[in-house]
CSV table of C-alpha atoms and ligand atoms in Angstrom, one decimal:
chain,number,residue,atom,x,y,z
A,11,MET,CA,92.4,102.3,110.2
A,12,TYR,CA,92.9,99.2,108.4
A,13,HIS,CA,94.2,100.5,105.1
A,14,GLU,CA,97.5,102.2,106.7
A,15,LEU,CA,98.9,98.7,106.6
A,16,LEU,CA,98.7,98.9,102.8
A,17,PHE,CA,101.2,101.7,102.7
A,18,ASP,CA,104.0,99.9,104.5
A,19,ALA,CA,106.4,98.2,102.7
A,20,THR,CA,106.8,95.5,104.8
A,21,PHE,CA,103.6,94.1,104.6
A,22,TRP,CA,104.1,93.3,100.7
A,23,ALA,CA,107.2,91.4,101.9
A,24,PHE,CA,105.3,89.5,104.3
A,25,LEU,CA,102.4,88.4,102.2
A,26,LEU,CA,105.4,87.6,99.4
A,27,GLY,CA,106.7,84.9,101.9
A,28,ILE,CA,103.8,83.6,101.9
A,29,ASP,CA,102.9,83.3,98.4
A,30,GLN,CA,106.4,81.3,97.7
A,31,GLU,CA,105.3,78.8,100.8
A,32,LEU,CA,102.1,78.3,99.0
A,33,ALA,CA,103.9,78.2,95.9
A,34,GLU,CA,106.6,75.3,97.6
A,35,ALA,CA,103.7,73.1,98.4
A,36,ALA,CA,102.5,73.3,95.2
A,37,ARG,CA,105.9,72.4,93.5
A,38,ALA,CA,106.7,69.7,96.2
A,39,GLU,CA,103.0,67.9,94.9
A,40,LYS,CA,104.2,67.6,91.5
A,41,CYS,CA,102.1,67.8,88.4
A,42,PRO,CA,98.4,66.8,89.2
A,43,SER,CA,98.2,65.0,85.9
A,44,CYS,CA,101.5,62.8,85.5
A,45,GLY,CA,103.1,63.0,88.4
A,46,CYS,CA,106.4,65.1,86.5
A,47,HIS,CA,108.5,67.8,88.5
A,48,LEU,CA,107.1,71.1,87.8
A,49,HIS,CA,108.9,73.9,86.3
A,50,HIS,CA,108.7,77.9,87.1
A,51,ALA,CA,106.9,79.3,84.3
A,52,ASN,CA,106.1,82.7,86.1
A,53,TYR,CA,103.4,85.2,84.5
A,54,PRO,CA,104.5,88.8,84.1
A,55,ARG,CA,102.1,91.0,86.3
A,56,LYS,CA,102.1,94.6,86.5
A,57,PRO,CA,99.9,94.9,89.6
A,58,ARG,CA,98.5,98.5,90.6
A,59,GLY,CA,98.0,100.3,93.9
A,60,PRO,CA,101.1,100.6,96.4
A,61,ARG,CA,104.3,102.1,95.4
A,62,ASN,CA,107.4,100.6,96.3
A,63,LEU,CA,106.3,96.9,95.9
A,64,PRO,CA,109.3,94.2,96.2
A,65,GLU,CA,110.5,93.1,93.0
A,66,GLU,CA,108.8,89.8,92.8
A,67,TYR,CA,105.4,91.4,92.5
A,68,ARG,CA,106.2,91.8,88.9
A,69,TYR,CA,105.1,88.3,88.4
A,70,ARG,CA,102.8,85.6,89.6
A,71,LEU,CA,104.2,82.4,90.6
A,72,SER,CA,102.9,79.6,88.7
A,73,PHE,CA,104.3,76.2,87.1
A,74,CYS,CA,104.5,74.2,84.4
A,75,CYS,CA,104.7,70.0,83.8
A,76,ALA,CA,108.1,68.8,82.9
A,77,GLY,CA,106.4,66.0,81.2
A,78,ASP,CA,107.0,65.9,77.4
A,79,GLY,CA,103.1,65.6,76.2
A,80,CYS,CA,101.6,66.7,79.3
A,81,ARG,CA,103.0,70.4,80.2
A,82,LYS,CA,100.0,71.0,82.0
A,83,ARG,CA,100.1,74.7,83.9
A,84,VAL,CA,99.9,74.3,87.9
A,85,THR,CA,99.3,78.3,89.4
A,86,PRO,CA,99.0,77.7,93.0
A,87,PRO,CA,96.6,79.9,95.0
A,88,SER,CA,98.0,83.3,95.9
A,89,VAL,CA,97.8,85.9,99.0
A,90,ARG,CA,98.7,89.1,96.2
A,91,PHE,CA,97.0,88.6,93.2
A,92,LEU,CA,93.1,88.4,92.9
A,93,GLY,CA,92.6,85.9,89.8
A,94,ARG,CA,93.5,88.3,86.7
A,95,LYS,CA,92.5,92.0,88.6
A,96,VAL,CA,95.2,94.7,88.1
A,97,TYR,CA,95.2,95.4,91.7
A,98,LEU,CA,96.2,93.5,94.6
A,99,GLY,CA,93.9,91.6,96.6
A,100,ALA,CA,94.3,93.3,99.9
A,101,VAL,CA,93.5,96.5,97.8
A,102,VAL,CA,90.0,95.3,96.2
A,103,ILE,CA,89.1,93.7,99.7
A,104,LEU,CA,89.7,97.0,101.4
A,105,VAL,CA,88.7,99.9,99.0
A,106,SER,CA,85.3,97.4,98.1
A,107,ALA,CA,84.9,97.1,102.4
A,108,MET,CA,85.5,100.8,102.6
A,109,ARG,CA,82.7,101.7,100.2
A,110,GLN,CA,80.2,99.5,103.1
A,111,GLY,CA,79.1,100.0,106.2
A,112,PRO,CA,77.3,102.6,108.4
A,113,THR,CA,79.6,105.3,106.8
A,114,PRO,CA,80.7,104.3,103.7
A,115,ARG,CA,83.8,106.3,102.3
A,116,ARG,CA,83.2,108.3,99.2
A,117,VAL,CA,84.2,107.1,95.7
A,118,ARG,CA,86.8,109.9,95.3
A,119,GLU,CA,88.2,109.6,98.6
A,120,LEU,CA,89.0,106.2,97.9
A,121,THR,CA,90.6,107.1,94.5
A,122,GLU,CA,92.7,109.4,95.9
A,123,LEU,CA,93.9,107.0,98.2
A,124,PHE,CA,94.6,103.9,96.0
A,125,GLY,CA,94.5,105.0,92.6
A,126,ALA,CA,91.6,102.7,91.6
A,127,ASP,CA,89.0,104.7,89.3
A,128,ARG,CA,85.5,104.8,89.9
A,129,ARG,CA,84.6,102.2,86.7
A,130,THR,CA,87.1,100.1,88.7
A,131,ILE,CA,85.2,100.5,92.5
A,132,TYR,CA,81.9,100.1,90.8
A,133,ARG,CA,83.1,97.2,89.1
A,134,TRP,CA,85.0,95.2,92.1
A,135,ARG,CA,81.2,96.3,94.1
A,136,ASP,CA,79.7,94.0,91.5
A,137,PHE,CA,81.8,91.0,91.6
A,138,TRP,CA,81.6,91.0,95.7
A,139,ASN,CA,77.6,91.3,95.3
A,140,GLU,CA,76.7,89.3,91.9
A,141,HIS,CA,80.1,86.8,91.7
A,142,PHE,CA,81.3,86.3,95.0
A,143,PRO,CA,78.3,84.8,96.6
A,144,LYS,CA,77.9,82.3,93.5
A,145,THR,CA,80.8,81.1,93.8
A,146,THR,CA,81.4,77.4,94.5
A,147,PHE,CA,84.3,78.4,96.8
A,148,TRP,CA,81.9,80.5,99.0
A,149,LYS,CA,78.9,77.6,98.7
A,150,VAL,CA,81.4,75.6,100.7
A,151,ALA,CA,82.9,77.9,102.9
A,152,ARG,CA,80.0,79.7,104.2
A,153,ALA,CA,79.0,76.5,105.8
A,154,ARG,CA,82.5,77.2,108.3
A,155,LEU,CA,82.0,80.7,109.0
A,156,VAL,CA,77.4,81.4,108.4
A,157,PRO,CA,76.7,79.4,111.9
A,158,VAL,CA,79.4,81.5,113.9
A,159,PHE,CA,79.3,85.1,112.5
A,160,GLU,CA,76.8,86.7,111.1
A,161,ILE,CA,77.6,87.6,107.3
A,162,VAL,CA,75.9,90.9,105.9
A,163,GLU,CA,77.9,92.4,103.3
A,164,PHE,CA,80.3,91.6,101.0
A,165,PRO,CA,83.5,92.0,101.4
A,166,ARG,CA,83.1,93.9,104.8
A,167,SER,CA,82.1,91.1,106.7
A,168,LEU,CA,84.6,88.9,105.7
A,169,LEU,CA,87.4,91.7,106.5
A,170,GLU,CA,85.8,92.0,110.3
A,171,VAL,CA,85.5,88.4,110.7
A,172,PHE,CA,89.2,87.9,110.3
A,173,VAL,CA,91.1,91.3,110.6
A,174,ARG,CA,90.9,93.0,113.8
A,175,ALA,CA,91.9,97.0,113.6
A,176,GLY,CA,95.0,97.8,113.0
A,177,ASN,CA,97.8,96.6,112.2
A,178,ASP,CA,96.9,92.7,112.3
A,179,ARG,CA,99.0,91.5,109.5
A,180,ASP,CA,97.8,87.8,111.3
A,181,GLY,CA,94.7,88.9,110.5
A,182,TRP,CA,95.2,90.0,106.9
A,183,LYS,CA,97.1,86.6,106.2
A,184,LYS,CA,94.0,84.4,107.6
A,185,LEU,CA,91.8,86.2,105.6
A,186,LEU,CA,93.8,86.5,102.6
A,187,CYS,CA,94.2,82.4,103.0
A,188,PHE,CA,90.9,81.6,103.5
A,189,LEU,CA,89.7,83.9,100.2
A,190,SER,CA,93.1,81.9,98.2
A,191,PRO,CA,91.0,79.6,96.6
A,192,ILE,CA,89.1,82.1,94.6
A,193,THR,CA,92.6,83.1,93.2
A,194,THR,CA,92.8,80.3,90.5
A,195,THR,CA,90.5,80.2,87.7
A,196,LYS,CA,88.8,77.2,88.8
A,197,GLY,CA,87.6,78.8,92.3
A,198,LEU,CA,85.9,81.3,90.8
A,199,GLU,CA,83.7,79.0,88.9
A,200,ILE,CA,80.0,78.9,89.8
A,201,LYS,CA,78.3,76.7,90.2
A,202,VAL,CA,74.5,76.4,87.8
A,203,SER,CA,72.7,74.9,90.6
A,204,ASP,CA,72.4,74.6,94.4
A,205,ASP,CA,72.3,71.7,96.6
A,206,ARG,CA,68.9,71.1,95.9
A,207,GLY,CA,69.4,71.0,92.5
A,208,GLN,CA,67.8,74.8,91.8
A,209,PRO,CA,68.8,77.6,89.7
A,210,ALA,CA,71.6,79.5,91.5
A,211,GLU,CA,69.6,82.9,90.4
A,212,ASP,CA,66.8,81.1,93.1
A,213,ALA,CA,68.8,80.7,96.1
A,214,PRO,CA,67.6,83.0,99.0
A,215,ARG,CA,69.9,86.2,98.7
A,216,ARG,CA,70.7,87.2,102.0
A,217,PHE,CA,73.8,89.3,100.5
B,18,LIG,ZN1,102.2,66.6,83.6
């Protein structure tokens, strides 16, 4: 089962290592506005979900420009935190996916497994159904996936595309890296019109 991995402390340490690499890459790029060095300015976080998380899960890696008069905030993409959601990205994906498919798991069962309450789980469903397909990120990314894979529903189809059953860390890494642009505020933006200039609401809904 997919979810056993989420109770494995070494999996969370593995994702932390990827986030540290993403952060180093962002820091090496320096400030996108003025080219100055970036200083650490991490955001405190209190993630919910698995127990025994590494200490470093108490903050999201982020930077602040050192330049006087700029001080721009630079937050690299993350494979751990999904925007401002208090649950970790992998938990949000997995719990949402387990509600889908031919044999959906009951909300009560998922609440017992992961501690997310009913309202939270429904909010995630709305995020994947209503928000995610309209993001600028997906409108670009779908060009890479849709010709090759059939996307039936989010996020289950994405999980199936990237993660082979069982202890597939590499698959999770690919999936979370693929989705990492939506972990920044800009990545979750919604385009007001589609490519033909039509309002997004009129776009074909295959989700
Ligand atoms: Zn700057």
